[in-house]
């Protein structure tokens, strides 16, 4: 046994090599994943053979817990998934130690072990690591019975629940966070690790999870997590900066009542846009930073924050985002919320319209066509109707059809949609159904036809009397539109047939169109 103790201590020293411990925090930035991977596998095998005595467990378990979140970024990828998987294997094997004295050690460290395993089981990027953490948690629940709410939590974080990334992040974590012992550790892991992940999809899911978890403990988020997140909004690292800004947006929208009642917290939230250096929205990575800022501004608008004099700066940031970003669907949603919360000045509206007429950048022009859907003037409707039929590129015609559906929906909700406006929009979308443009990409006109069908569905689904009014005002257009929809149901392209079938369903079952 003396030799076994020396081996255990020697393996433990491998984990400590080139690490920095500061106030109980273990920094592994200078380590190599190979040494950690091998050391953890060795510890797992020693544990399975009952060679880890109680005193060694007290020294080793904190390092194994650190291994559960081991990840080092190398350029545009990271290493460490094998280390995290090995750490889960160690945790699994620790539960099988036959030594009775080990149970006392696990009882002392049960909360830290349980919360870290669950955090990894729901928030790790790799599905095999999430499932390994779930299996280790299950082993401890079955053999040690020291984890808080073990059976109840295990039923939520089983093999299948954590297998699907979105379900694990958004659904499972929300259910587990209802247990007090896991609520704050999950929030802490989310706001200190996952929202800064190098992978964009992981960061986006982390922010969605934060929107679910933050309302469960608003005071804790405000006092313990928000200051650290705000400190990273101007980080020189793009992933950290993007994650911090979107995390502030999620917090500002979901717990606005808690933040507004505290001056220091509300000031931190409102100063985010001012704290971003200009080079971050002009140089490399500007599109991602601007997308995060538009999310932040949209969240403030939806939550009813008082923006005040910052309205002009926020509009300029939206304008720059439409010019810079290639994908603007989410930006349009946030811009619409901004327009609803802060009425645009006539000059700002004119600038949006002018951007649709400038041919200096085709991509930005197409983006601003979508932005017109958030406006409300009759001239904006006329512009969109003309672009659906006469837009110079297929992307402009497609975006104009999409914006037309949004414009009519917003006008109806605001009580501004007249019969004339409705007729003009339907006529333009009917023309969009005749777009059969072809280029080297193939049948690109199908993009316009599909979007026209979807926008028509939005218009007709909002009011069951729409087709009747159209038939009374322009019976020829009503019959032609019905024929176009029926023809679309026979298209070769699956997506078009689906959109046409949905539109036909609305006409038959909601509009009560009779032969």
Coordinates of C-alpha atoms in Angstrom, one line a residue:
X1 CA 0.0 0.0 0.0
X2 CA 2.9 2.3 0.6
X3 CA 4.0 2.0 -3.0
X4 CA 0.4 2.6 -4.1
X5 CA 0.3 5.9 -2.1
X6 CA 3.5 7.0 -3.8
X7 CA 2.1 6.2 -7.2
X8 CA -1.1 8.2 -6.4
X9 CA 0.9 11.2 -5.2
X10 CA 3.2 11.0 -8.3
X11 CA 0.2 10.9 -10.6
X12 CA -1.3 13.8 -8.7
X13 CA 1.9 15.8 -9.2
X14 CA 1.5 15.4 -13.0
X15 CA -1.8 17.4 -12.7
X16 CA -0.1 20.1 -10.7
X17 CA 2.8 20.5 -13.2
X18 CA 2.7 24.0 -14.9
X19 CA -0.5 25.0 -13.2
X20 CA -1.1 28.2 -11.2
X21 CA -3.3 28.1 -8.1
X22 CA -4.6 31.5 -7.0
X23 CA -7.2 31.8 -4.3
X24 CA -8.3 28.2 -4.9
X25 CA -8.7 28.7 -8.7
X26 CA -6.6 26.4 -10.8
X27 CA -5.3 28.0 -14.0
X28 CA -4.5 25.3 -16.7
X29 CA -3.6 27.6 -19.5
X30 CA 0.1 26.5 -19.6
X31 CA -0.6 22.8 -19.3
X32 CA -0.8 20.1 -22.0
X33 CA -3.9 18.1 -22.5
X34 CA -1.9 14.9 -23.0
X35 CA -0.5 14.9 -19.5
X36 CA -3.8 15.6 -17.9
X37 CA -5.6 13.0 -20.0
X38 CA -3.1 10.3 -19.1
X39 CA -3.0 11.3 -15.4
X40 CA -6.7 11.2 -15.1
X41 CA -7.0 7.8 -16.8
X42 CA -4.4 6.5 -14.4
X43 CA -6.3 7.8 -11.4
X44 CA -9.5 6.2 -12.7
X45 CA -7.8 2.8 -12.9
X46 CA -6.2 3.2 -9.5
X47 CA -9.6 4.2 -8.1
X48 CA -11.3 1.1 -9.6
X49 CA -8.7 -1.1 -7.8
X50 CA -9.4 0.6 -4.5
X51 CA -5.9 2.2 -4.2
X52 CA -7.1 5.8 -3.5
X53 CA -7.1 6.3 0.3
X54 CA -9.2 8.9 2.0
X55 CA -6.4 11.5 2.5
X56 CA -5.4 11.2 -1.2
X57 CA -9.1 11.8 -2.2
X58 CA -9.1 15.1 -0.4
X59 CA -6.1 16.2 -2.4
X60 CA -7.1 14.8 -5.8
X61 CA -10.8 15.4 -6.0
X62 CA -10.4 19.3 -6.5
X63 CA -8.1 18.6 -9.4
X64 CA -10.5 16.1 -10.9
X65 CA -13.3 18.6 -10.6
X66 CA -11.1 21.2 -12.4
X67 CA -10.6 18.6 -15.1
X68 CA -14.3 18.5 -15.7
X69 CA -14.1 22.0 -17.3
X70 CA -10.7 21.7 -18.8
X71 CA -10.5 23.5 -22.2
X72 CA -7.7 25.4 -23.8
X73 CA -8.3 27.4 -27.0
X74 CA -5.9 27.0 -29.9
X75 CA -6.7 29.5 -32.6
X76 CA -10.2 28.9 -33.9
X77 CA -10.6 25.5 -32.1
X78 CA -10.0 24.2 -28.6
X79 CA -8.5 21.1 -27.0
X80 CA -9.6 19.3 -23.8
X81 CA -12.7 17.3 -24.6
X82 CA -10.7 14.1 -24.0
X83 CA -9.5 15.5 -20.7
X84 CA -13.1 16.3 -19.6
X85 CA -14.2 12.8 -20.7
X86 CA -11.4 11.3 -18.7
X87 CA -12.4 13.4 -15.7
X88 CA -15.9 12.1 -15.9
X89 CA -14.5 8.6 -16.0
X90 CA -12.5 9.3 -12.8
X91 CA -15.7 10.6 -11.2
X92 CA -17.5 7.4 -12.2
X93 CA -14.8 5.2 -10.8
X94 CA -14.6 7.2 -7.6
X95 CA -18.2 6.2 -6.9
X96 CA -17.2 2.5 -7.0
X97 CA -14.4 2.7 -4.3
X98 CA -15.2 0.0 -1.8
X99 CA -13.4 1.8 1.1
X100 CA -16.0 3.0 3.6
X101 CA -13.8 5.9 4.6
X102 CA -14.2 7.3 1.1
X103 CA -17.9 7.9 1.8
X104 CA -17.1 10.5 4.4
X105 CA -14.8 12.3 2.0
X106 CA -17.6 12.3 -0.7
X107 CA -20.1 13.6 1.9
X108 CA -17.8 16.6 2.5
X109 CA -17.4 17.3 -1.2
X110 CA -20.8 16.1 -2.4
X111 CA -22.2 19.5 -3.3
X112 CA -19.2 20.7 -5.3
X113 CA -18.9 17.4 -7.1
X114 CA -22.7 17.2 -7.9
X115 CA -23.0 20.8 -9.1
X116 CA -19.9 20.5 -11.3
X117 CA -21.0 17.2 -12.9
X118 CA -24.5 18.6 -13.6
X119 CA -23.0 21.8 -15.0
X120 CA -20.9 19.7 -17.4
X121 CA -23.9 17.4 -18.2
X122 CA -26.1 20.2 -19.4
X123 CA -23.6 22.9 -20.7
X124 CA -20.7 21.1 -22.3
X125 CA -20.4 21.4 -26.0
X126 CA -19.6 17.7 -26.7
X127 CA -22.4 15.2 -26.4
X128 CA -20.1 12.4 -25.3
X129 CA -18.9 14.5 -22.4
X130 CA -22.4 15.5 -21.4
X131 CA -23.4 11.8 -21.4
X132 CA -20.3 10.8 -19.5
X133 CA -21.0 13.4 -16.8
X134 CA -24.6 12.2 -16.5
X135 CA -23.3 8.6 -16.1
X136 CA -20.9 9.6 -13.4
X137 CA -23.7 11.5 -11.6
X138 CA -25.9 8.4 -11.9
X139 CA -23.2 6.2 -10.4
X140 CA -22.7 8.4 -7.4
X141 CA -26.5 8.7 -6.8
X142 CA -26.8 4.9 -6.9
X143 CA -23.8 3.9 -4.8
X144 CA -23.0 6.9 -2.5
X145 CA -26.4 8.6 -2.1
X146 CA -24.6 11.8 -1.1
X147 CA -25.7 14.1 -3.9
X148 CA -28.5 16.5 -3.1
X149 CA -31.8 15.6 -4.8
X150 CA -30.0 12.8 -6.6
X151 CA -32.9 10.8 -7.9
X152 CA -35.0 13.8 -8.9
X153 CA -32.1 15.5 -10.8
X154 CA -31.0 12.2 -12.4
X155 CA -34.5 11.8 -13.9
X156 CA -34.1 15.2 -15.6
X157 CA -30.5 14.8 -16.7
X158 CA -30.5 11.2 -18.0
X159 CA -28.7 9.8 -21.0
X160 CA -31.3 10.9 -23.6
X161 CA -32.1 14.3 -22.1
X162 CA -28.5 15.6 -22.3
X163 CA -27.8 14.0 -25.7
X164 CA -29.5 16.8 -27.6
X165 CA -27.5 20.0 -27.2
X166 CA -30.4 22.4 -27.4
X167 CA -32.6 20.4 -25.0
X168 CA -29.7 20.1 -22.5
X169 CA -28.9 23.8 -22.5
X170 CA -32.4 25.3 -22.6
X171 CA -34.9 22.8 -21.2
X172 CA -33.0 20.4 -18.9
X173 CA -30.9 23.2 -17.2
X174 CA -34.1 25.2 -16.5
X175 CA -35.7 22.3 -14.7
X176 CA -32.6 21.4 -12.6
X177 CA -32.1 25.0 -11.7
X178 CA -35.4 24.9 -9.7
X179 CA -33.4 23.0 -7.0
X180 CA -31.7 25.6 -4.8
X181 CA -28.5 23.6 -4.5
X182 CA -28.0 23.7 -8.3
X183 CA -29.4 27.1 -9.2
X184 CA -26.5 29.3 -8.4
X185 CA -23.7 26.9 -9.6
X186 CA -25.5 26.5 -12.9
X187 CA -25.8 30.3 -13.3
X188 CA -22.2 30.8 -12.3
X189 CA -20.9 28.2 -14.8
X190 CA -23.1 29.7 -17.5
X191 CA -21.9 33.2 -17.0
X192 CA -18.2 32.5 -16.3
X193 CA -17.5 29.7 -18.8
X194 CA -20.1 28.9 -21.4
X195 CA -21.1 32.4 -22.6
X196 CA -17.4 33.0 -23.5
X197 CA -17.0 29.7 -25.4
X198 CA -15.1 29.9 -28.7
X199 CA -17.9 28.2 -30.6
X200 CA -20.6 30.7 -31.8
X201 CA -23.5 28.1 -31.6
X202 CA -22.5 27.2 -28.0
X203 CA -22.5 30.9 -27.0
X204 CA -25.9 31.5 -28.6
X205 CA -27.4 28.5 -26.7
X206 CA -25.7 29.7 -23.5
X207 CA -27.5 33.1 -23.8
X208 CA -30.8 31.3 -24.5
X209 CA -30.2 29.3 -21.3
X210 CA -29.4 32.4 -19.4
X211 CA -32.7 33.9 -20.4
X212 CA -34.4 30.9 -18.8
X213 CA -32.3 30.8 -15.7
X214 CA -31.8 34.4 -14.8
X215 CA -35.4 35.1 -13.6
X216 CA -35.0 32.2 -11.1
X217 CA -32.5 34.3 -9.0
X218 CA -32.5 38.0 -10.2
X219 CA -30.7 39.3 -7.1
X220 CA -27.8 36.8 -7.4
X221 CA -27.4 37.6 -11.1
X222 CA -27.3 41.4 -10.4
X223 CA -24.9 41.2 -7.5
X224 CA -22.6 38.3 -8.3
X225 CA -22.6 37.8 -12.1
X226 CA -23.5 41.1 -13.9
X227 CA -20.4 43.0 -12.8
X228 CA -18.1 40.3 -14.2
X229 CA -20.0 40.1 -17.5
X230 CA -20.0 43.9 -18.0
X231 CA -16.2 43.9 -17.4
X232 CA -15.8 41.8 -20.5
X233 CA -17.9 43.7 -23.0
X234 CA -14.8 45.6 -24.2
X235 CA -12.5 42.5 -24.2
X236 CA -10.0 42.3 -27.0
X237 CA -11.0 38.7 -27.6
X238 CA -13.9 38.6 -30.1
X239 CA -15.6 35.5 -28.6
X240 CA -15.5 36.9 -25.0
X241 CA -16.7 40.3 -26.2
X242 CA -19.6 38.9 -28.2
X243 CA -20.6 36.6 -25.4
X244 CA -20.5 39.3 -22.8
X245 CA -22.6 41.8 -24.8
X246 CA -25.3 39.2 -25.6
X247 CA -25.3 38.0 -22.0
X248 CA -25.9 41.6 -20.8
X249 CA -28.8 41.8 -23.3
X250 CA -30.4 38.6 -22.0
X251 CA -30.1 39.8 -18.4
X252 CA -31.3 43.3 -19.2
X253 CA -34.5 41.9 -20.8
X254 CA -35.3 39.1 -18.4
X255 CA -34.7 40.8 -15.1
X256 CA -35.3 44.5 -16.0
X257 CA -37.4 45.1 -13.0
X258 CA -34.7 44.0 -10.6
X259 CA -32.0 46.1 -12.4
X260 CA -34.0 49.3 -12.8
X261 CA -34.6 49.5 -9.1
X262 CA -30.8 49.6 -8.5
X263 CA -29.0 52.6 -9.8
X264 CA -25.5 51.0 -10.1
X265 CA -26.8 48.0 -12.0
X266 CA -28.9 50.0 -14.4
X267 CA -25.9 52.3 -15.1
X268 CA -23.8 49.3 -15.9
X269 CA -26.3 48.0 -18.4
X270 CA -26.9 51.4 -20.1
X271 CA -23.2 52.1 -20.4
X272 CA -22.4 49.0 -22.5
X273 CA -22.6 50.6 -25.9
X274 CA -20.5 53.6 -24.8
X275 CA -17.8 51.3 -23.5
X276 CA -17.1 49.6 -26.9
X277 CA -14.0 51.1 -28.6
X278 CA -14.7 52.3 -32.1
X279 CA -12.1 49.9 -33.6
X280 CA -14.2 46.9 -32.5
X281 CA -17.1 48.0 -34.8
X282 CA -14.9 48.9 -37.7
X283 CA -12.1 46.4 -38.0
X284 CA -11.9 42.6 -37.9
X285 CA -14.9 41.0 -36.2
X286 CA -17.0 44.1 -36.5
X287 CA -20.0 42.2 -37.9
X288 CA -20.2 39.9 -34.9
X289 CA -19.7 42.8 -32.4
X290 CA -22.4 44.8 -34.2
X291 CA -24.8 41.8 -34.2
X292 CA -24.3 41.5 -30.5
X293 CA -24.9 45.2 -30.0
X294 CA -28.2 45.1 -32.0
X295 CA -29.3 42.2 -29.8
X296 CA -28.5 44.4 -26.8
X297 CA -30.4 47.4 -28.1
X298 CA -33.4 45.2 -29.1
X299 CA -33.5 43.7 -25.6
X300 CA -33.4 47.2 -24.0
X301 CA -36.3 48.2 -26.3
X302 CA -38.4 45.2 -25.6
X303 CA -37.9 45.5 -21.8
X304 CA -38.9 49.2 -21.8
X305 CA -35.6 50.7 -20.7
X306 CA -35.4 54.5 -20.9
X307 CA -32.8 55.0 -23.7
X308 CA -33.2 58.8 -23.8
X309 CA -30.4 60.7 -25.6
X310 CA -28.8 57.4 -26.8
X311 CA -31.5 57.0 -29.4
X312 CA -29.3 58.6 -32.1
X313 CA -26.3 56.5 -31.3
X314 CA -28.3 53.4 -31.3
X315 CA -29.8 54.2 -34.7
X316 CA -26.3 54.8 -36.1
X317 CA -25.2 51.4 -34.8
X318 CA -28.2 49.7 -36.4
X319 CA -27.4 51.5 -39.6
X320 CA -23.8 50.3 -39.5
X321 CA -24.9 46.8 -38.7
X322 CA -27.2 46.7 -41.8
X323 CA -24.2 47.8 -43.9
X324 CA -21.7 45.5 -42.3
X325 CA -23.5 42.2 -41.5
X326 CA -24.3 39.7 -44.2
X327 CA -27.1 37.9 -42.3
X328 CA -29.6 40.5 -40.9
X329 CA -32.8 38.5 -40.1
X330 CA -32.2 38.8 -36.3
X331 CA -31.1 42.4 -36.7
X332 CA -34.4 43.2 -38.4
X333 CA -36.3 41.8 -35.4
X334 CA -34.3 43.9 -33.0
X335 CA -34.6 47.0 -35.2
X336 CA -38.4 46.5 -35.2
X337 CA -38.4 46.5 -31.4
X338 CA -36.2 49.6 -31.4
X339 CA -38.6 51.4 -33.8
X340 CA -41.6 50.5 -31.6
X341 CA -39.9 51.7 -28.5
X342 CA -38.2 54.8 -29.9
X343 CA -40.0 56.6 -32.7
X344 CA -37.6 57.4 -35.5
X345 CA -37.1 61.0 -36.7
X346 CA -38.1 61.9 -40.2
X347 CA -34.4 62.2 -41.1
X348 CA -33.7 58.7 -39.8
X349 CA -36.6 57.3 -41.8
X350 CA -35.3 59.0 -44.9
X351 CA -31.9 57.6 -44.4
X352 CA -33.3 54.0 -44.3
X353 CA -35.2 54.6 -47.5
X354 CA -32.2 56.2 -49.3
X355 CA -30.1 53.2 -48.5
X356 CA -32.5 51.0 -50.5
X357 CA -31.8 53.2 -53.6
X358 CA -28.0 53.4 -53.4
X359 CA -26.3 50.8 -55.6
X360 CA -22.8 51.2 -54.0
X361 CA -23.2 47.9 -52.0
X362 CA -25.7 45.3 -53.1
X363 CA -25.6 43.4 -49.8
X364 CA -26.4 46.5 -47.6
X365 CA -29.1 47.6 -50.0
X366 CA -30.8 44.2 -49.7
X367 CA -30.5 44.5 -45.9
X368 CA -32.1 47.9 -45.8
X369 CA -35.0 46.7 -47.9
X370 CA -35.8 44.3 -45.0
X371 CA -35.5 47.2 -42.6
X372 CA -38.3 49.2 -44.5
X373 CA -40.7 46.6 -43.2
X374 CA -40.4 48.1 -39.7
X375 CA -41.6 51.5 -41.0
X376 CA -45.2 52.7 -41.3
X377 CA -45.6 55.4 -44.0
X378 CA -47.7 54.9 -47.2
X379 CA -44.6 55.8 -49.2
X380 CA -42.8 52.9 -47.5
X381 CA -45.6 50.5 -48.7
X382 CA -45.3 51.9 -52.3
X383 CA -41.6 51.4 -52.2
X384 CA -41.9 47.8 -51.2
X385 CA -44.6 47.0 -53.7
X386 CA -42.4 48.4 -56.5
X387 CA -39.3 46.5 -55.4
X388 CA -41.2 43.2 -55.3
X389 CA -41.9 43.5 -59.0
X390 CA -39.0 45.7 -60.2
X391 CA -36.1 45.1 -57.9
X392 CA -32.8 44.9 -59.7
X393 CA -31.7 41.7 -58.0
X394 CA -33.5 38.6 -56.9
X395 CA -32.3 39.2 -53.3
X396 CA -33.9 42.6 -53.3
X397 CA -37.2 41.2 -54.6
X398 CA -37.2 38.4 -52.1
X399 CA -36.5 40.8 -49.2
X400 CA -39.1 43.2 -50.4
X401 CA -41.7 40.4 -50.3
X402 CA -40.6 39.5 -46.8
X403 CA -40.7 43.1 -45.7
X404 CA -44.2 43.6 -47.2
X405 CA -45.6 40.8 -45.1
X406 CA -44.1 42.4 -42.0
X407 CA -45.3 45.8 -42.9
X408 CA -48.9 44.7 -43.3
X409 CA -48.8 42.7 -40.1
X410 CA -47.5 45.7 -38.1
X411 CA -50.0 48.0 -39.8
X412 CA -52.9 45.7 -39.0
X413 CA -51.8 45.4 -35.4
X414 CA -51.6 49.2 -35.1
X415 CA -55.0 49.7 -36.8
X416 CA -53.4 51.5 -39.8
X417 CA -54.0 48.9 -42.5
X418 CA -56.6 50.3 -44.9
X419 CA -58.3 48.3 -47.6
X420 CA -56.3 50.2 -50.2
X421 CA -53.0 49.2 -48.5
X422 CA -54.1 45.6 -48.2
X423 CA -55.0 45.5 -51.9
X424 CA -51.7 47.0 -53.0
X425 CA -49.7 44.5 -50.9
X426 CA -51.6 41.5 -52.2
X427 CA -51.3 42.7 -55.8
X428 CA -47.5 43.1 -55.4
X429 CA -47.2 39.7 -53.9
X430 CA -49.3 38.2 -56.7
X431 CA -46.7 39.6 -59.1
X432 CA -44.0 38.0 -57.0
X433 CA -45.6 34.6 -57.6
X434 CA -44.9 35.1 -61.3
X435 CA -41.1 35.5 -60.8
X436 CA -39.4 32.7 -62.7
X437 CA -35.9 34.3 -62.9
X438 CA -33.0 31.9 -63.7
X439 CA -29.3 32.5 -63.5
X440 CA -26.2 30.4 -62.9
X441 CA -27.5 29.5 -59.5
X442 CA -30.6 27.9 -61.0
X443 CA -34.3 28.9 -60.4
X444 CA -33.6 31.9 -58.1
X445 CA -37.1 33.2 -58.8
X446 CA -38.3 30.4 -56.5
X447 CA -36.9 32.4 -53.6
X448 CA -39.3 35.3 -54.4
X449 CA -42.2 32.9 -55.0
X450 CA -41.7 31.2 -51.7
X451 CA -41.4 34.4 -49.8
X452 CA -44.4 35.8 -51.5
X453 CA -46.5 32.8 -50.4
X454 CA -45.2 33.2 -46.8
X455 CA -46.0 36.9 -46.7
X456 CA -49.5 36.2 -48.2
X457 CA -50.0 33.6 -45.5
X458 CA -49.2 36.2 -42.8
X459 CA -51.6 38.7 -44.3
X460 CA -54.5 36.3 -44.7
X461 CA -54.0 34.5 -41.4
X462 CA -54.4 37.7 -39.5
X463 CA -58.0 38.4 -40.6
X464 CA -60.6 35.8 -41.7
X465 CA -62.3 38.5 -43.9
X466 CA -59.3 39.3 -46.1
X467 CA -60.2 37.2 -49.1
X468 CA -63.8 38.3 -49.0
X469 CA -62.8 42.0 -49.0
X470 CA -60.4 41.3 -51.9
X471 CA -63.0 39.5 -53.9
X472 CA -65.5 42.4 -53.4
X473 CA -62.9 45.0 -54.4
X474 CA -61.1 43.1 -57.2
X475 CA -62.6 39.8 -58.1
X476 CA -60.2 39.2 -61.0
X477 CA -57.2 39.5 -58.7
X478 CA -58.8 37.2 -56.2
X479 CA -59.4 34.5 -58.8
X480 CA -55.9 34.9 -60.3
X481 CA -54.3 34.7 -56.8
X482 CA -56.2 31.5 -56.1
X483 CA -55.0 30.0 -59.4
X484 CA -51.4 31.0 -58.7
X485 CA -51.6 29.3 -55.3
X486 CA -53.0 26.1 -56.8
X487 CA -50.3 26.1 -59.5
X488 CA -47.6 26.5 -56.7
X489 CA -48.8 23.3 -55.1
X490 CA -47.5 21.5 -58.2
X491 CA -44.0 23.0 -58.1
X492 CA -41.0 20.7 -58.3
X493 CA -39.4 22.3 -55.3
X494 CA -40.5 20.8 -51.9
X495 CA -40.3 24.1 -50.0
X496 CA -42.6 25.8 -52.4
X497 CA -45.2 23.1 -52.3
X498 CA -45.2 23.3 -48.5
X499 CA -45.6 27.1 -48.5
X500 CA -48.4 26.8 -51.1
X501 CA -50.1 24.1 -49.1
X502 CA -50.0 26.2 -46.0
X503 CA -51.5 29.1 -47.9
X504 CA -54.2 27.0 -49.4
X505 CA -55.1 25.6 -46.0
X506 CA -55.6 29.2 -44.7
X507 CA -57.9 30.0 -47.6
X508 CA -60.0 26.9 -47.2
X509 CA -60.3 26.6 -43.4
X510 CA -59.8 30.2 -42.2
X511 CA -61.0 32.4 -45.0
X512 CA -63.9 29.9 -45.9
X513 CA -63.3 30.2 -49.7
X514 CA -66.0 28.3 -51.5
X515 CA -65.9 27.0 -55.1

